[in-house]
Coordinates of C-alpha atoms in Angstrom, one line a residue:
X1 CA -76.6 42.2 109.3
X2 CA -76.6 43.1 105.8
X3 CA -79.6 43.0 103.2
X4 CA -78.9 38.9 101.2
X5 CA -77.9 39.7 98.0
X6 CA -80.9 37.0 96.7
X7 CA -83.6 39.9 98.5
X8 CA -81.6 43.1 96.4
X9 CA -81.6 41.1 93.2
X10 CA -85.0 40.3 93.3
X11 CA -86.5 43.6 94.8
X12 CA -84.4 45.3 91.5
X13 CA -85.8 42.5 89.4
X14 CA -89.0 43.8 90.1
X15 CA -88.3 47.2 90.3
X16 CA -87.3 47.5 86.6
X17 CA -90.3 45.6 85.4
X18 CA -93.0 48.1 84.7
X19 CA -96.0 45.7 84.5
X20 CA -95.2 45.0 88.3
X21 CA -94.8 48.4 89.6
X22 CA -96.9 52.0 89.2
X23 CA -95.0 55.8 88.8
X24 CA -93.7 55.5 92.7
X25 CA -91.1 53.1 92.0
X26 CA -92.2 50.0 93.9
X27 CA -91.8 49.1 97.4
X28 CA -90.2 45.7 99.3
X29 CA -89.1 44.9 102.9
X30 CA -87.0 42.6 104.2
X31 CA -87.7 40.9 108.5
X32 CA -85.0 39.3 110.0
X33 CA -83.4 39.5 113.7
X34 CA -85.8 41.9 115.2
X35 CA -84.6 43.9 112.2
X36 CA -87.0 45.4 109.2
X37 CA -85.7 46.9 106.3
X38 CA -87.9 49.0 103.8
X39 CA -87.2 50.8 101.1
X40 CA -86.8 54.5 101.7
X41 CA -89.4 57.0 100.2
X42 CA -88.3 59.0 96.9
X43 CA -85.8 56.1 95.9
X44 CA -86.3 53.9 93.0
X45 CA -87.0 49.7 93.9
X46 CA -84.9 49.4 90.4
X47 CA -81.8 50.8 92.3
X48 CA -81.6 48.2 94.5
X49 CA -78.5 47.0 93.5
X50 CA -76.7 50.5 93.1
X51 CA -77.7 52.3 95.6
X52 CA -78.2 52.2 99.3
X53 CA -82.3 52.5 99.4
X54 CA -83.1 50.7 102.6
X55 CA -83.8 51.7 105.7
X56 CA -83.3 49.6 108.8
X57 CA -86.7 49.8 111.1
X58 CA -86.4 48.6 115.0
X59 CA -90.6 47.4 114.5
X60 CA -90.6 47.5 118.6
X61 CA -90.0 51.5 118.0
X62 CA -92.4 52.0 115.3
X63 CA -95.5 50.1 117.6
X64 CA -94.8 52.9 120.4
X65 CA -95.0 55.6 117.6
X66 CA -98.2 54.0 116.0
X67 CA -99.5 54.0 119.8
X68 CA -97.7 57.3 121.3
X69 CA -96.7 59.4 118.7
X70 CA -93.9 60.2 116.3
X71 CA -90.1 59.8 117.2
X72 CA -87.7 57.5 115.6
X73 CA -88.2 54.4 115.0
X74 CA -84.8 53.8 113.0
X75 CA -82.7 51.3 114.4
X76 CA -79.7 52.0 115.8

């Protein structure tokens, strides 16, 4: 599944609006299909649309890690 193109517009919308976010670019996520997508550290919400800045999370992965410790909780 890919990111809907209404969630990239509006996550760059905000992104590029300084009232609405502070020096560490902004942050959004996206839940669908068992699937979470958030935006990666270091990137820029306001590059939403021209750059790949989210990463795909499996959530069930990151509960273990919050409960057992780090691994990777990227989905595959």
């Amino acid at each position: 599944m890919s990111l809907p193109q209404a969630f990239l517009e509006l996550s760059q919308r905000i992104g590029a609006d300084p009232l609405l976010v502070q020096s560490a670019g902004g942050n959004t996520s996206f839940k669908a299909d068992g699937r979470m997508w958030i935006k990666a550290s270091g990137t820029e919400l306001s590059q939403a649309l021209d750059q790949d800045i989210f990463v795909q999370v499996d959530p069930a992965k990151a509960r273990h890690e919050i409960d057992h410790g780090p691994g990777d909780c990227k989905a595959t």
